[in-house]
Short mmCIF file of C-alpha atoms in Angstrom, two decimals:
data_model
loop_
_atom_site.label_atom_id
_atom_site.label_comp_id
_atom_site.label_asym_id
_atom_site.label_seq_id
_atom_site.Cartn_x
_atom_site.Cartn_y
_atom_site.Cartn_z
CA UNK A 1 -17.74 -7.63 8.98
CA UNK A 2 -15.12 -9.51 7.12
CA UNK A 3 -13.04 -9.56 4.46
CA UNK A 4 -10.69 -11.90 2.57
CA UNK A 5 -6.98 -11.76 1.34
CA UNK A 6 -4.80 -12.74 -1.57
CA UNK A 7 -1.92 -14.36 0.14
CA UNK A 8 0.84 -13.87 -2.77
CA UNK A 9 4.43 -13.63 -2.05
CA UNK A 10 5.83 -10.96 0.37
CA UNK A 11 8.96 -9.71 -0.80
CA UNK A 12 10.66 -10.92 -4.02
CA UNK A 13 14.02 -11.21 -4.27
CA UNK A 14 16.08 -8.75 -5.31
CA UNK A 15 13.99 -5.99 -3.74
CA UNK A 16 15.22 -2.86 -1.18
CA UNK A 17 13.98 -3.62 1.87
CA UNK A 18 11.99 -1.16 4.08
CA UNK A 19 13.23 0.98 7.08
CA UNK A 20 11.00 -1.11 8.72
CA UNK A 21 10.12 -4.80 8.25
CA UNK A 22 6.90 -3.79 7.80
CA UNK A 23 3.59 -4.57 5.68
CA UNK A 24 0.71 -2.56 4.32
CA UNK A 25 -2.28 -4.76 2.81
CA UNK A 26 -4.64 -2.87 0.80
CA UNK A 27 -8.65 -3.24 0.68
CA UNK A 28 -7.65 -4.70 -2.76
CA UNK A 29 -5.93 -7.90 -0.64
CA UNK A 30 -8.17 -8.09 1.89
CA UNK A 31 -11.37 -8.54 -0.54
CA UNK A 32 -9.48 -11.38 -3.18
CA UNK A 33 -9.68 -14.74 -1.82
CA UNK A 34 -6.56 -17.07 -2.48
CA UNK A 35 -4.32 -19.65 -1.53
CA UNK A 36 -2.43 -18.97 1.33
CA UNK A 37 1.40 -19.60 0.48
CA UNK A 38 2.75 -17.25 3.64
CA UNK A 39 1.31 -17.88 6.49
CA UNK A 40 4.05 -15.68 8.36
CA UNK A 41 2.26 -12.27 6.42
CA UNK A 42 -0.41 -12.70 9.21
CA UNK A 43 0.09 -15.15 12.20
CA UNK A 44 1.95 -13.62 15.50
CA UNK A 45 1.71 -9.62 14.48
CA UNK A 46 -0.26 -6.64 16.06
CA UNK A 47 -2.30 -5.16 13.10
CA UNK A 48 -3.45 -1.31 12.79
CA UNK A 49 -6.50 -0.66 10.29
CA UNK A 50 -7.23 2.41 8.90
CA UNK A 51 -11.22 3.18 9.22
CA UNK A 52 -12.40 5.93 7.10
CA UNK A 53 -15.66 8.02 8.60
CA UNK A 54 -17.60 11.24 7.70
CA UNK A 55 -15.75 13.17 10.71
CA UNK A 56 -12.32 11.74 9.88
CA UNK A 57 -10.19 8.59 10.12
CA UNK A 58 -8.47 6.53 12.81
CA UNK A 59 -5.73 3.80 12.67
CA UNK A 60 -7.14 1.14 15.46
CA UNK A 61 -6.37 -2.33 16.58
CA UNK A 62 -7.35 -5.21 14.30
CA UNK A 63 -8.01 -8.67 14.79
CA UNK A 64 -6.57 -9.89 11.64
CA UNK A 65 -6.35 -14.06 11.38
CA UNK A 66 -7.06 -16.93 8.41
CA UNK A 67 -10.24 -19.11 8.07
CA UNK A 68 -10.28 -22.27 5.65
CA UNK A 69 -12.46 -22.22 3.85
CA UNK A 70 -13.23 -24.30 0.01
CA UNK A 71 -14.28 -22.90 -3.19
CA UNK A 72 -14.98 -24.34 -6.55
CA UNK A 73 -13.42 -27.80 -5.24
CA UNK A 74 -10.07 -25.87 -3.70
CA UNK A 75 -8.98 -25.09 -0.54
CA UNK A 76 -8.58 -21.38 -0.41
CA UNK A 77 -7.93 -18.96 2.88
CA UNK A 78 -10.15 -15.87 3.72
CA UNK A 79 -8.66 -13.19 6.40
CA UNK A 80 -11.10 -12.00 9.03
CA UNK A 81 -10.23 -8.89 9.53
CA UNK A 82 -12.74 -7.23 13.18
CA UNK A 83 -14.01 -5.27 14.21
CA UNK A 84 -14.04 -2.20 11.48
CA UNK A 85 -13.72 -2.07 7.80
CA UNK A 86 -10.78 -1.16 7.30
CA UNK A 87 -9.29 1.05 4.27
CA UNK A 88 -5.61 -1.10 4.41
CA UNK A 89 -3.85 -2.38 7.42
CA UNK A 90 -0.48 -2.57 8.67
CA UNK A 91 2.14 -4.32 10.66
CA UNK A 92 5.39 -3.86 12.25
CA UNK A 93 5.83 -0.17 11.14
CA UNK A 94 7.31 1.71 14.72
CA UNK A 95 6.41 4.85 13.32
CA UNK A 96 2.56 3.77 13.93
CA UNK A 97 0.05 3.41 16.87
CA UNK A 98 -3.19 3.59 17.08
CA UNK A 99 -4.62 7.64 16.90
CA UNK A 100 -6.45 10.28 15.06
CA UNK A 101 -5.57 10.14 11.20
CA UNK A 102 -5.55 12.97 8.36
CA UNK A 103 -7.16 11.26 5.10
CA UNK A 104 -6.75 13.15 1.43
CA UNK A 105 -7.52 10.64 -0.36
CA UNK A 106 -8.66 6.89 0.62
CA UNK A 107 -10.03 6.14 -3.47
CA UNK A 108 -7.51 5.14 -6.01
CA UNK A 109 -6.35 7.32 -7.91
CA UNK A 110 -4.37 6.40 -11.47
CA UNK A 111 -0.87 8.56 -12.58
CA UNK A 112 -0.92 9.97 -15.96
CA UNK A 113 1.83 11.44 -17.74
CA UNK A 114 1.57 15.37 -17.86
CA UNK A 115 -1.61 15.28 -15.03
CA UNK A 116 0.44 15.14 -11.53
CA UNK A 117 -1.71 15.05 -8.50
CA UNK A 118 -1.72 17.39 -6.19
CA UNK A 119 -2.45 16.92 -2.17
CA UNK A 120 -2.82 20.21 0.64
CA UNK A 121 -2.34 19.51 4.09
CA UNK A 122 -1.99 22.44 6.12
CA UNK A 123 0.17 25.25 4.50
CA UNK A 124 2.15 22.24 2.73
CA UNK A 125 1.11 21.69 -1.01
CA UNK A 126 2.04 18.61 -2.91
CA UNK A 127 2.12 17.01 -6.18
CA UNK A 128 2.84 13.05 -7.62
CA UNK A 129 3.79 13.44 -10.55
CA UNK A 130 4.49 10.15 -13.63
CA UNK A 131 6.82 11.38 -16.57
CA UNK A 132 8.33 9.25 -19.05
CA UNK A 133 8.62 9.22 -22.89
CA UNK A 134 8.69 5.42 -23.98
CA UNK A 135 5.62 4.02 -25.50
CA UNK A 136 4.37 2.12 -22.92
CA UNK A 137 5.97 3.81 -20.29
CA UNK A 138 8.82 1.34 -19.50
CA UNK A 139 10.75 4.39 -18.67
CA UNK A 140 8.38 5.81 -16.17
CA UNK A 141 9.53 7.94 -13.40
CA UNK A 142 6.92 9.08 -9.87
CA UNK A 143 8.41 11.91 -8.04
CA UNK A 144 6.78 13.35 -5.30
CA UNK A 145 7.30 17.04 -4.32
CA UNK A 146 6.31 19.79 -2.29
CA UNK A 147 7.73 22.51 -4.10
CA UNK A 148 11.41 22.61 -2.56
CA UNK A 149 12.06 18.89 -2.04
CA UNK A 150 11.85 16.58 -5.01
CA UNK A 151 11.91 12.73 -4.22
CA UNK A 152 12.13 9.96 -6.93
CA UNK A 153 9.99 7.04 -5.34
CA UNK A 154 10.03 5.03 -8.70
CA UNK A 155 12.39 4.79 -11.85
CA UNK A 156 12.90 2.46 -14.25
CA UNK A 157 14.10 -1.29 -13.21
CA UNK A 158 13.16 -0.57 -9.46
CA UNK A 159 11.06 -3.86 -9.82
CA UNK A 160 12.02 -7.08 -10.66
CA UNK A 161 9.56 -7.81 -13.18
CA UNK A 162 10.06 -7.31 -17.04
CA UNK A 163 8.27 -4.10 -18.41
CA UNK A 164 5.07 -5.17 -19.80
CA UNK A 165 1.70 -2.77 -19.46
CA UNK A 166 2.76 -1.07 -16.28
CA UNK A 167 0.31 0.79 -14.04
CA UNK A 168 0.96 3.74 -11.54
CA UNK A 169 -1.87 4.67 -9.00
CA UNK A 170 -2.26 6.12 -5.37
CA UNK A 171 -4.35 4.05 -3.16
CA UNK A 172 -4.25 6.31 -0.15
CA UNK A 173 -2.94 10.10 0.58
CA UNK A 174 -3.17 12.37 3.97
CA UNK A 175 -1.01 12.16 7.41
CA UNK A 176 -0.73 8.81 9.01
CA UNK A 177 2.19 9.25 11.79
CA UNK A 178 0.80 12.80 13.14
CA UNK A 179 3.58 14.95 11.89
CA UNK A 180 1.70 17.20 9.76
CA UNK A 181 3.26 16.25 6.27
CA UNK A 182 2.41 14.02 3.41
CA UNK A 183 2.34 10.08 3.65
CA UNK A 184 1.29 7.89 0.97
CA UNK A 185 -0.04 4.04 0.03
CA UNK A 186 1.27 3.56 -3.56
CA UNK A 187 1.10 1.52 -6.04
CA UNK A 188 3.89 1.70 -8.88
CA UNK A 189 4.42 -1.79 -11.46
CA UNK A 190 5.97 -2.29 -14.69
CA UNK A 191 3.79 -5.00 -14.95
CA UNK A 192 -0.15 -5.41 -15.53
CA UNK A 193 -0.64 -8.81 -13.09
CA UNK A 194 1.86 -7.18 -10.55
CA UNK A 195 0.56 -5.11 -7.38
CA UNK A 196 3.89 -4.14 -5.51
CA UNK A 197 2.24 -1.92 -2.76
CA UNK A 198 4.38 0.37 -0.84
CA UNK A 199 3.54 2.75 2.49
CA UNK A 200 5.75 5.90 2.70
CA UNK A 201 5.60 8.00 5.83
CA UNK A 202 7.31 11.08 6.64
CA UNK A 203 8.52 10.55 9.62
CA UNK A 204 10.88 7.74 8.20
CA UNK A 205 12.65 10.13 5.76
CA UNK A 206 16.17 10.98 5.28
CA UNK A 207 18.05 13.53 4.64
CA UNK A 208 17.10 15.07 1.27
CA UNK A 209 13.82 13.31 1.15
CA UNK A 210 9.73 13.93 1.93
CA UNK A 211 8.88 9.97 2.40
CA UNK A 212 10.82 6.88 3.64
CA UNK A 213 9.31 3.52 2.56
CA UNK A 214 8.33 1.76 5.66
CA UNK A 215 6.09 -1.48 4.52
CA UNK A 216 5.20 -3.73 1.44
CA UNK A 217 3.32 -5.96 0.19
CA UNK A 218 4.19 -7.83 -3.08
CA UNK A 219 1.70 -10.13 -5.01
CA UNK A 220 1.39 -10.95 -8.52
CA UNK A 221 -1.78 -12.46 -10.49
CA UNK A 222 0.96 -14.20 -12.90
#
């Protein structure tokens, strides 16, 4: 089976990098056909995919590479991504090999003010939580906590991209590097055409924290 990609830009500029120099492309990216403007976000990396089954969820080696292809009169790029359907891959993240998964949550999941989420795994509990006062939310903040810890993984400004109809949602929740605690795919914008996505594992945390950010993926509609 395959599936196609948005190839938008990969970092912008101005932008913390991650512990690793990794990147996380959601099912949202691999099923949006575009023109390819980085060529480097695929060709000459090993790929993990995430498959999602009845009896649990694996991260496995993918074949990930670009086929021309033309549409309406322009040349656009589709990724082939074999052999599995996957729910987002990932490359270049050490903290990640191919093994058993835990999967919460694989749907997205939108952040409202006032209605955290909350996540079990194990005896941990969790909650992501969006609070902010402003209108449209321009001063939105996402913590994530597990009832001791409390970690800011968005504030206002984190993004380089002027406050206009942000969005907050959770693409993926559960235990990706095998330590037992929370990991998360997120998505947090200040902007309605802008889907910054961001992989957290706990296993690249510091001190003080739950989650370090270990790959991205930055594309924007606008």
């Amino acid at each position: 089976m395959r599936f196609v990609l948005s190839a938008a830009v990969l970092l912008a500029a101005g932008l913390a990098q991650p512990q690793d120099s990794g990147t996380v492309l959601t099912v949202s990216e691999i099923q949006d056909p575009h023109l390819m403007r980085r060529p480097a976000v695929v060709e000459g990396r090993s790929w993990l995919g995430l498959r999602v089954l009845e009896d649990g969820s694996r991260l496995e080696q993918v074949e990930v590479r670009w086929l021309a292809s033309v549409e309406f009169e322009d040349s656009l790029f589709r990724l082939s991504v074999e052999p599995q359907a996957p729910a987002f891959i990932v490359a270049d993240v050490q903290q990640l090999s191919e093994s058993p998964t835990t999967t919460l949550s694989h749907y997205e999941q939108s952040l409202t003010a006032g209605s955290p989420l909350t996540f079990s795994l194990g005896a941990l509990a969790y909650s992501v939580e969006l609070s902010g006062s402003a209108p449209m939310m321009c001063d939105a903040t996402v913590t994530v906590s597990d009832g001791t810890v409390s970690q800011d993984l968005y504030f206002p400004d984190t993004e380089p991209v002027s406050c206009d109809e942000p969005h907050f949602s959770i693409q993926w929740v559960g235990d990706l590097d095998g330590d037992g605690k929370l990991d998360l795919l997120a998505t947090f914008s200040p902007k309605y055409s802008y889907y910054p996505r961001r992989l957290f594992l706990s296993t690249a945390a510091q001190d003080g924290e739950l989650v370090g950010l270990v790959a991205v993926f930055d594309g924007s509609a606008a």
